[in-house]
Amino acid sequence: MQSGTIHLVGAGPGDPELLTLRAARLIKNASIIVHDGLVGPAILDMAHPDAQMVCVAKSRSKHTLPQEDINALLVREALAGRDVVRLKGGDPFVFGRGGEEMEAAQAAGVDVQVVPGISAANGAAAATGIALTHRDAASIVSFVAGQCKGLSEQDWAGLAGKGRTLVIYMGVKTAPSIAEKLMADGLAPDTPLAVVENACRTDMRVLRGPLAALPDIVEAHKVKSPALIIIGDVTARENAALASLVSEISA
Ligand code: SAH
């Protein structure tokens, strides 16, 4: 039997209008969709009513399938001749483990196609008016993962500071260690930052303050995942979109 194709599809940050046309077509036509906790109901609702929906939630609170089991599931379905849509929040290759799934598919001799999505950083930037680069403020932008595992070993020196924007994914739980780490690296305590929770969704929240206040911002406002921490002067520039959204916190 001819094996099917695994499509690693980026679902963007939550708003269905931010899907690519290719992602929308694949979602509508799929007979099986394997998705995680980040893909919202409005996008899942676009699937065919008869499509098999498999949730392999990646959120801490829900049961999570280990990555090897997800890889095995994708490969098994494809080898059985089905085209599989593996739907992921944002972009599959930005902290989405798309690389691991692609390699597993290739190792099994299964055809794999990647459909890029709008990553949370790009979605949050557009929704808040915080330009990640700006000729007057930053010409370098970096994406890092702030989850607990290996945080202290990660070398972020030089990624934040004058002329630079640092976007931290998965940093809500570790916000105090993140602030400490960056200040230990020499970043000024008054470096401006913004926390963007639920970017591109109806319940989006934006909080701003200095680096030193990051732990307080997260705690006082009960910031929950998914949220991004954007650090740098670009977050301190005023724009009308931001003004209507933001809450300020002082040190
Ligand atoms: N592949 C995804 C990232 C997955 S890692 C992408 O490209 O966007 C999960 C992290 O992404 C979350 O912990 C959060 O930091 C960020 N994230 C995803 N969707 C988000 C959203 N709508 N608003 C804010 N942050 C989001």
mmCIF file of N, CA and C and ligand atoms in Angstrom, residues 12-14 38 58 88-97 117-121 124 168-172 196-201 225-229, ligand 1:
data_model
loop_
_atom_site.group_PDB
_atom_site.id
_atom_site.type_symbol
_atom_site.label_atom_id
_atom_site.label_comp_id
_atom_site.label_asym_id
_atom_site.label_seq_id
_atom_site.Cartn_x
_atom_site.Cartn_y
_atom_site.Cartn_z
ATOM 1 N N GLY A 12 -0.859 29.057 13.524
ATOM 2 C CA GLY A 12 -0.809 30.461 13.933
ATOM 3 C C GLY A 12 -1.215 30.617 15.385
ATOM 4 N N PRO A 13 -1.356 31.871 15.822
ATOM 5 C CA PRO A 13 -1.568 32.132 17.245
ATOM 6 C C PRO A 13 -3.012 31.973 17.741
ATOM 7 N N GLY A 14 -3.956 31.680 16.895
ATOM 8 C CA GLY A 14 -5.307 31.437 17.421
ATOM 9 C C GLY A 14 -6.437 31.937 16.543
ATOM 10 N N LEU A 38 -2.584 24.015 22.070
ATOM 11 C CA LEU A 38 -2.521 25.427 21.683
ATOM 12 C C LEU A 38 -3.487 25.798 20.562
ATOM 13 N N LYS A 58 -0.447 19.432 24.931
ATOM 14 C CA LYS A 58 0.880 19.705 25.456
ATOM 15 C C LYS A 58 0.818 20.619 26.681
ATOM 16 N N LYS A 88 -0.284 22.394 14.704
ATOM 17 C CA LYS A 88 0.441 22.947 15.839
ATOM 18 C C LYS A 88 0.193 24.431 15.979
ATOM 19 N N GLY A 89 0.175 24.929 17.228
ATOM 20 C CA GLY A 89 0.071 26.370 17.431
ATOM 21 C C GLY A 89 1.262 27.081 16.819
ATOM 22 N N GLY A 90 1.032 28.276 16.278
ATOM 23 C CA GLY A 90 2.130 29.077 15.745
ATOM 24 C C GLY A 90 2.776 28.434 14.535
ATOM 25 N N ASP A 91 4.089 28.353 14.564
ATOM 26 C CA ASP A 91 4.860 27.748 13.473
ATOM 27 C C ASP A 91 5.437 26.410 13.954
ATOM 28 N N PRO A 92 5.403 25.392 13.094
ATOM 29 C CA PRO A 92 5.874 24.071 13.539
ATOM 30 C C PRO A 92 7.362 24.025 13.900
ATOM 31 N N PHE A 93 8.128 24.951 13.317
ATOM 32 C CA PHE A 93 9.580 24.909 13.546
ATOM 33 C C PHE A 93 10.053 25.960 14.547
ATOM 34 N N VAL A 94 9.125 26.606 15.259
ATOM 35 C CA VAL A 94 9.530 27.501 16.342
ATOM 36 C C VAL A 94 9.008 26.899 17.645
ATOM 37 N N PHE A 95 9.874 26.259 18.389
ATOM 38 C CA PHE A 95 9.512 25.600 19.646
ATOM 39 C C PHE A 95 8.292 24.694 19.481
ATOM 40 N N GLY A 96 8.184 24.073 18.333
ATOM 41 C CA GLY A 96 6.991 23.248 18.082
ATOM 42 C C GLY A 96 7.308 21.766 17.910
ATOM 43 N N ARG A 97 8.558 21.407 18.104
ATOM 44 C CA ARG A 97 9.001 20.017 17.931
ATOM 45 C C ARG A 97 8.719 19.473 16.526
ATOM 46 N N GLY A 117 3.556 28.585 9.884
ATOM 47 C CA GLY A 117 2.462 29.338 10.501
ATOM 48 C C GLY A 117 2.998 30.624 11.095
ATOM 49 N N ILE A 118 2.100 31.506 11.468
ATOM 50 C CA ILE A 118 2.516 32.750 12.114
ATOM 51 C C ILE A 118 2.859 32.432 13.556
ATOM 52 N N SER A 119 4.113 32.631 13.902
ATOM 53 C CA SER A 119 4.543 32.316 15.259
ATOM 54 C C SER A 119 3.966 33.344 16.238
ATOM 55 N N ALA A 120 3.884 32.926 17.501
ATOM 56 C CA ALA A 120 3.282 33.793 18.519
ATOM 57 C C ALA A 120 3.940 35.170 18.554
ATOM 58 N N ALA A 121 5.252 35.212 18.353
ATOM 59 C CA ALA A 121 5.948 36.510 18.410
ATOM 60 C C ALA A 121 5.441 37.449 17.323
ATOM 61 N N ALA A 124 1.776 38.407 18.194
ATOM 62 C CA ALA A 124 1.715 39.353 19.318
ATOM 63 C C ALA A 124 2.184 40.735 18.865
ATOM 64 N N ILE A 168 10.657 35.886 24.689
ATOM 65 C CA ILE A 168 10.767 34.654 25.472
ATOM 66 C C ILE A 168 9.449 33.888 25.401
ATOM 67 N N TYR A 169 9.511 32.691 24.864
ATOM 68 C CA TYR A 169 8.367 31.783 24.823
ATOM 69 C C TYR A 169 8.401 30.941 26.101
ATOM 70 N N MET A 170 7.244 30.476 26.535
ATOM 71 C CA MET A 170 7.150 29.536 27.665
ATOM 72 C C MET A 170 7.859 30.051 28.916
ATOM 73 N N GLY A 171 7.704 31.331 29.209
ATOM 74 C CA GLY A 171 8.446 31.907 30.330
ATOM 75 C C GLY A 171 7.603 32.293 31.530
ATOM 76 N N VAL A 172 6.314 31.971 31.514
ATOM 77 C CA VAL A 172 5.449 32.433 32.609
ATOM 78 C C VAL A 172 5.878 31.821 33.944
ATOM 79 N N VAL A 196 2.676 39.600 26.851
ATOM 80 C CA VAL A 196 1.476 39.515 26.001
ATOM 81 C C VAL A 196 0.857 38.129 26.200
ATOM 82 N N GLU A 197 -0.303 38.130 26.823
ATOM 83 C CA GLU A 197 -1.002 36.869 27.107
ATOM 84 C C GLU A 197 -2.116 36.685 26.080
ATOM 85 N N ASN A 198 -2.284 35.467 25.601
ATOM 86 C CA ASN A 198 -3.349 35.152 24.639
ATOM 87 C C ASN A 198 -3.355 36.080 23.424
ATOM 88 N N ALA A 199 -2.184 36.295 22.873
ATOM 89 C CA ALA A 199 -2.062 37.169 21.701
ATOM 90 C C ALA A 199 -2.998 36.717 20.588
ATOM 91 N N CYS A 200 -3.614 37.694 19.912
ATOM 92 C CA CYS A 200 -4.486 37.439 18.752
ATOM 93 C C CYS A 200 -5.781 36.734 19.123
ATOM 94 N N ARG A 201 -6.109 36.685 20.392
ATOM 95 C CA ARG A 201 -7.391 36.077 20.807
ATOM 96 C C ARG A 201 -8.225 37.159 21.465
ATOM 97 N N SER A 225 -0.222 30.883 30.852
ATOM 98 C CA SER A 225 0.204 30.438 29.534
ATOM 99 C C SER A 225 -1.050 30.292 28.648
ATOM 100 N N PRO A 226 -0.982 30.601 27.359
ATOM 101 C CA PRO A 226 0.195 31.034 26.631
ATOM 102 C C PRO A 226 0.442 32.537 26.729
ATOM 103 N N ALA A 227 1.680 32.875 27.014
ATOM 104 C CA ALA A 227 2.073 34.280 27.059
ATOM 105 C C ALA A 227 3.517 34.403 26.612
ATOM 106 N N LEU A 228 3.836 35.566 26.064
ATOM 107 C CA LEU A 228 5.205 35.875 25.643
ATOM 108 C C LEU A 228 5.725 37.015 26.487
ATOM 109 N N ILE A 229 7.024 37.006 26.724
ATOM 110 C CA ILE A 229 7.679 38.141 27.371
ATOM 111 C C ILE A 229 8.572 38.772 26.303
HETATM 112 N N1 SAH B 1 5.125 26.884 17.788
HETATM 113 C C1 SAH B 1 4.588 27.945 18.623
HETATM 114 C C2 SAH B 1 5.237 27.979 19.984
HETATM 115 C C3 SAH B 1 4.965 26.756 20.830
HETATM 116 S S1 SAH B 1 5.696 26.862 22.415
HETATM 117 C C4 SAH B 1 4.732 29.280 17.888
HETATM 118 O O1 SAH B 1 5.424 29.361 16.866
HETATM 119 O O2 SAH B 1 4.124 30.250 18.323
HETATM 120 C C5 SAH B 1 4.350 27.461 23.369
HETATM 121 C C6 SAH B 1 4.570 28.907 23.768
HETATM 122 O O3 SAH B 1 4.263 29.764 22.671
HETATM 123 C C7 SAH B 1 3.674 29.377 24.878
HETATM 124 O O4 SAH B 1 4.166 28.984 26.153
HETATM 125 C C8 SAH B 1 3.744 30.876 24.688
HETATM 126 O O5 SAH B 1 4.938 31.397 25.195
HETATM 127 C C9 SAH B 1 3.775 30.986 23.168
HETATM 128 N N2 SAH B 1 2.445 31.228 22.602
HETATM 129 C C10 SAH B 1 1.773 30.434 21.752
HETATM 130 N N3 SAH B 1 0.589 30.990 21.388
HETATM 131 C C11 SAH B 1 0.529 32.179 22.029
HETATM 132 C C12 SAH B 1 -0.431 33.236 22.080
HETATM 133 N N4 SAH B 1 -1.573 33.188 21.391
HETATM 134 N N5 SAH B 1 -0.148 34.310 22.865
HETATM 135 C C13 SAH B 1 1.002 34.401 23.544
HETATM 136 N N6 SAH B 1 1.937 33.437 23.539
HETATM 137 C C14 SAH B 1 1.713 32.344 22.800
#
